[in-house]
C-alpha positions as a Python dict, from the first residue, in 0.01 Angstrom:
ca = {
    (1, 'X'): (0, 0, 0),
    (2, 'X'): (-105, 350, -107),
    (3, 'X'): (-213, 370, -470),
    (4, 'X'): (-75, 649, -685),
    (5, 'X'): (-313, 859, -888),
    (6, 'X'): (-310, 755, -1251),
    (7, 'X'): (-161, 989, -1509),
    (8, 'X'): (-408, 1116, -1767),
    (9, 'X'): (-316, 1011, -2120),
    (10, 'X'): (-110, 1237, -2338),
    (11, 'X'): (-232, 1519, -2553),
    (12, 'X'): (-12, 1733, -2775),
    (13, 'X'): (42, 2100, -2699),
    (14, 'X'): (162, 2305, -2995),
    (15, 'X'): (335, 2626, -2883),
    (16, 'X'): (314, 2869, -3175),
    (17, 'X'): (502, 3196, -3202),
    (18, 'X'): (263, 3442, -3366),
    (19, 'X'): (496, 3739, -3392),
    (20, 'X'): (481, 4077, -3222),
    (21, 'X'): (128, 4175, -3317),
    (22, 'X'): (89, 4224, -3691),
    (23, 'X'): (-106, 3924, -3830),
    (24, 'X'): (86, 3968, -4155),
    (25, 'X'): (406, 3868, -3972),
    (26, 'X'): (275, 3526, -3871),
    (27, 'X'): (477, 3265, -4060),
    (28, 'X'): (328, 3007, -4294),
    (29, 'X'): (442, 2730, -4057),
    (30, 'X'): (265, 2903, -3768),
    (31, 'X'): (-59, 2932, -3965),
    (32, 'X'): (-36, 2565, -4064),
    (33, 'X'): (25, 2464, -3702),
    (34, 'X'): (-276, 2662, -3578),
    (35, 'X'): (-489, 2509, -3853),
    (36, 'X'): (-391, 2162, -3730),
    (37, 'X'): (-513, 2194, -3370),
    (38, 'X'): (-848, 2096, -3222),
    (39, 'X'): (-848, 2353, -2946),
    (40, 'X'): (-670, 2683, -2877),
    (41, 'X'): (-600, 2808, -2526),
    (42, 'X'): (-526, 3174, -2458),
    (43, 'X'): (-449, 3351, -2133),
    (44, 'X'): (-651, 3671, -2108),
    (45, 'X'): (-516, 3970, -1913),
    (46, 'X'): (-856, 4135, -1882),
    (47, 'X'): (-1036, 4433, -2035),
    (48, 'X'): (-734, 4665, -2029),
    (49, 'X'): (-556, 4438, -2276),
    (50, 'X'): (-862, 4337, -2474),
    (51, 'X'): (-699, 4433, -2804),
    (52, 'X'): (-442, 4156, -2748),
    (53, 'X'): (-719, 3897, -2741),
    (54, 'X'): (-874, 4050, -3054),
    (55, 'X'): (-542, 4029, -3240),
    (56, 'X'): (-500, 3662, -3149),
    (57, 'X'): (-851, 3587, -3276),
    (58, 'X'): (-765, 3762, -3604),
    (59, 'X'): (-461, 3538, -3641),
    (60, 'X'): (-676, 3230, -3575),
    (61, 'X'): (-929, 3344, -3835),
    (62, 'X'): (-653, 3371, -4093),
    (63, 'X'): (-517, 3027, -4004),
    (64, 'X'): (-852, 2854, -4024),
    (65, 'X'): (-991, 3013, -4342),
    (66, 'X'): (-1310, 3115, -4164),
    (67, 'X'): (-1368, 2807, -3946),
    (68, 'X'): (-1154, 2869, -3636),
    (69, 'X'): (-1098, 2596, -3376),
    (70, 'X'): (-1266, 2612, -3039),
    (71, 'X'): (-1100, 2880, -2825),
    (72, 'X'): (-1084, 2852, -2447),
    (73, 'X'): (-989, 3168, -2259),
    (74, 'X'): (-827, 3139, -1918),
    (75, 'X'): (-808, 3442, -1691),
    (76, 'X'): (-438, 3510, -1646),
    (77, 'X'): (-356, 3510, -1273),
    (78, 'X'): (-231, 3837, -1128),
    (79, 'X'): (130, 3853, -1017),
    (80, 'X'): (161, 3934, -647),
    (81, 'X'): (329, 4277, -612),
    (82, 'X'): (447, 4186, -261),
    (83, 'X'): (759, 3983, -191),
    (84, 'X'): (1053, 3932, -422),
    (85, 'X'): (1027, 3935, -800),
    (86, 'X'): (1153, 3576, -831),
    (87, 'X'): (896, 3449, -578),
    (88, 'X'): (614, 3638, -751),
    (89, 'X'): (708, 3493, -1091),
    (90, 'X'): (733, 3138, -953),
    (91, 'X'): (388, 3170, -796),
    (92, 'X'): (248, 3313, -1118),
    (93, 'X'): (392, 3021, -1317),
    (94, 'X'): (248, 2774, -1065),
    (95, 'X'): (-98, 2934, -1085),
    (96, 'X'): (-89, 2929, -1466),
    (97, 'X'): (19, 2563, -1467),
    (98, 'X'): (-270, 2471, -1236),
    (99, 'X'): (-524, 2644, -1462),
    (100, 'X'): (-395, 2473, -1773),
    (101, 'X'): (-367, 2137, -1596),
    (102, 'X'): (-728, 2155, -1480),
    (103, 'X'): (-847, 2232, -1832),
    (104, 'X'): (-645, 1953, -1995),
    (105, 'X'): (-743, 1693, -1734),
    (106, 'X'): (-1112, 1776, -1716),
    (107, 'X'): (-1201, 1884, -2070),
    (108, 'X'): (-944, 1748, -2316),
    (109, 'X'): (-936, 1393, -2446),
    (110, 'X'): (-611, 1200, -2498),
    (111, 'X'): (-476, 1257, -2846),
    (112, 'X'): (-617, 1608, -2876),
    (113, 'X'): (-395, 1873, -3032),
    (114, 'X'): (-403, 2192, -2825),
    (115, 'X'): (-263, 2519, -2959),
    (116, 'X'): (-97, 2779, -2737),
    (117, 'X'): (-29, 3099, -2936),
    (118, 'X'): (262, 3299, -2797),
    (119, 'X'): (354, 3658, -2873),
    (120, 'X'): (684, 3692, -3057),
    (121, 'X'): (896, 3379, -3032),
    (122, 'X'): (857, 3114, -2756),
    (123, 'X'): (1233, 3111, -2689),
    (124, 'X'): (1267, 3478, -2589),
    (125, 'X'): (1123, 3615, -2264),
    (126, 'X'): (819, 3391, -2265),
    (127, 'X'): (723, 3144, -1991),
    (128, 'X'): (508, 2900, -2190),
    (129, 'X'): (769, 2625, -2233),
    (130, 'X'): (863, 2647, -1864),
    (131, 'X'): (492, 2622, -1782),
    (132, 'X'): (464, 2298, -1980),
    (133, 'X'): (777, 2159, -1814),
    (134, 'X'): (615, 2226, -1477),
    (135, 'X'): (291, 2070, -1596),
    (136, 'X'): (467, 1746, -1686),
    (137, 'X'): (669, 1752, -1363),
    (138, 'X'): (348, 1770, -1159),
    (139, 'X'): (262, 1423, -1293),
    (140, 'X'): (-113, 1450, -1325),
    (141, 'X'): (-111, 1465, -1705),
    (142, 'X'): (151, 1409, -1970),
    (143, 'X'): (173, 1646, -2264),
    (144, 'X'): (385, 1614, -2575),
    (145, 'X'): (520, 1950, -2686),
    (146, 'X'): (578, 2088, -3033),
    (147, 'X'): (725, 2435, -3090),
    (148, 'X'): (686, 2662, -3392),
    (149, 'X'): (911, 2972, -3386),
    (150, 'X'): (789, 3321, -3462),
    (151, 'X'): (919, 3667, -3548),
    (152, 'X'): (1038, 3833, -3228),
    (153, 'X'): (979, 4194, -3127),
    (154, 'X'): (1357, 4234, -3110),
    (155, 'X'): (1385, 4149, -3480),
    (156, 'X'): (1109, 4397, -3560),
    (157, 'X'): (1276, 4668, -3350),
    (158, 'X'): (1591, 4630, -3560),
    (159, 'X'): (1390, 4637, -3883),
    (160, 'X'): (1192, 4946, -3787),
    (161, 'X'): (1508, 5140, -3696),
    (162, 'X'): (1697, 4992, -3994),
    (163, 'X'): (1989, 4873, -3784),
    (164, 'X'): (2193, 4559, -3725),
    (165, 'X'): (2175, 4448, -3362),
    (166, 'X'): (2551, 4408, -3320),
    (167, 'X'): (2877, 4545, -3465),
    (168, 'X'): (3097, 4346, -3701),
    (169, 'X'): (3221, 4046, -3503),
    (170, 'X'): (3073, 4198, -3186),
    (171, 'X'): (2848, 4070, -2910),
    (172, 'X'): (2489, 4147, -2820),
    (173, 'X'): (2372, 4135, -2458),
    (174, 'X'): (2000, 4059, -2422),
    (175, 'X'): (1877, 4142, -2074),
    (176, 'X'): (1601, 4302, -1865),
    (177, 'X'): (1558, 4640, -1707),
    (178, 'X'): (1598, 4483, -1364),
    (179, 'X'): (1940, 4346, -1463),
    (180, 'X'): (2039, 4668, -1638),
    (181, 'X'): (2017, 4856, -1309),
    (182, 'X'): (2330, 4669, -1198),
    (183, 'X'): (2520, 4826, -1489),
    (184, 'X'): (2646, 4708, -1828),
    (185, 'X'): (2933, 4456, -1816),
    (186, 'X'): (3269, 4579, -1940),
    (187, 'X'): (3329, 4530, -2311),
    (188, 'X'): (2959, 4524, -2405),
    (189, 'X'): (2862, 4795, -2654),
    (190, 'X'): (2518, 4671, -2769),
    (191, 'X'): (2241, 4587, -2520),
    (192, 'X'): (1884, 4479, -2602),
    (193, 'X'): (1653, 4537, -2306),
    (194, 'X'): (1312, 4380, -2234),
    (195, 'X'): (1075, 4421, -1939),
    (196, 'X'): (1190, 4764, -1825),
    (197, 'X'): (889, 4906, -1648),
    (198, 'X'): (1116, 5135, -1443),
    (199, 'X'): (1294, 5295, -1742),
    (200, 'X'): (1633, 5183, -1614),
    (201, 'X'): (1801, 5336, -1917),
    (202, 'X'): (1781, 5671, -1738),
    (203, 'X'): (2058, 5549, -1506),
    (204, 'X'): (2302, 5532, -1799),
    (205, 'X'): (2303, 5896, -1898),
    (206, 'X'): (2641, 6067, -1947),
    (207, 'X'): (2797, 5738, -2058),
    (208, 'X'): (2781, 5786, -2434),
    (209, 'X'): (2485, 5561, -2525),
    (210, 'X'): (2244, 5590, -2818),
    (211, 'X'): (1894, 5441, -2774),
    (212, 'X'): (1659, 5282, -3028),
    (213, 'X'): (1319, 5246, -2857),
    (214, 'X'): (988, 5101, -2973),
    (215, 'X'): (646, 5036, -2822),
    (216, 'X'): (351, 4825, -2951),
    (217, 'X'): (572, 4703, -3234),
    (218, 'X'): (367, 4549, -3514),
    (219, 'X'): (40, 4667, -3360),
    (220, 'X'): (-185, 4964, -3433),
    (221, 'X'): (-38, 5273, -3271),
    (222, 'X'): (324, 5157, -3297),
    (223, 'X'): (566, 5421, -3162),
    (224, 'X'): (937, 5463, -3235),
    (225, 'X'): (1195, 5700, -3088),
    (226, 'X'): (1572, 5714, -3112),
    (227, 'X'): (1867, 5940, -3045),
    (228, 'X'): (2149, 6006, -2802),
    (229, 'X'): (2028, 5878, -2465),
    (230, 'X'): (2120, 6199, -2285),
    (231, 'X'): (1894, 6396, -2520),
    (232, 'X'): (1588, 6170, -2555),
    (233, 'X'): (1566, 5975, -2225),
    (234, 'X'): (1316, 6207, -2056),
    (235, 'X'): (1103, 6234, -2370),
    (236, 'X'): (1080, 5853, -2389),
    (237, 'X'): (983, 5832, -2021),
    (238, 'X'): (704, 6087, -2071),
    (239, 'X'): (578, 5927, -2392),
    (240, 'X'): (584, 5582, -2237),
    (241, 'X'): (378, 5689, -1937),
    (242, 'X'): (123, 5871, -2155),
    (243, 'X'): (81, 5564, -2376),
    (244, 'X'): (43, 5333, -2078),
    (245, 'X'): (-232, 5554, -1932),
    (246, 'X'): (-408, 5584, -2267),
    (247, 'X'): (-415, 5213, -2357),
    (248, 'X'): (-407, 5058, -2009),
    (249, 'X'): (-97, 4849, -2087),
    (250, 'X'): (232, 4880, -2267),
    (251, 'X'): (492, 4654, -2423),
    (252, 'X'): (816, 4822, -2521),
    (253, 'X'): (1182, 4736, -2566),
    (254, 'X'): (1496, 4906, -2682),
    (255, 'X'): (1854, 4870, -2797),
    (256, 'X'): (2134, 5067, -2633),
    (257, 'X'): (2442, 5122, -2847),
    (258, 'X'): (2766, 5277, -2725),
    (259, 'X'): (2858, 5567, -2951),
}
């Protein structure tokens, strides 16, 4: 009878939302959680996004009062630009899960508390919790998961523009640029949009929208723009492209509001 490979004993992975970039926006609970771990794992996107790694290390320094835990950096796999978006994301998740699994199996003892800092909040457009679900489903190691919420970039966008995200008794649609290209569902007057590398908002001109846009929220060099979409769309596209070339990466989001 074929023997099954044994499952490596459990460790605890603490997924910690560290906010959109400003270390001052990291919650007390998040700092306490990071101070409680033995090891921190971060996925590094390379030199172009080196400032992201530096910001995470600053957060860890604050949490540890000068004696930070051991930090292990994993090179974040590249997403394959070929094929469909869904296939590329699934493969990216699989590659990330394999990297983390190898680290936890080969270098982490059972009972260890491992911290995974996450930008913003782990519940909103972040793949970390799905990654840990896949890790457990693979069956080579079992991890217990704790989650500490954080301030999301969407909350900060609203604060910076001094707006409420929805009307009185109204709805808010949270979606992506890819989904926005199919149009806004009837009856929706407020739309928060993430992951819009193609500036899909330009397809909604002449429909009476107002846009509240922000890039690098909570980080040095934060940029805000707002106004009637028909008047500011092209200016946002130009500014966005200039910022992306200058810094090598960009994270932006926006709220569309029907006037």
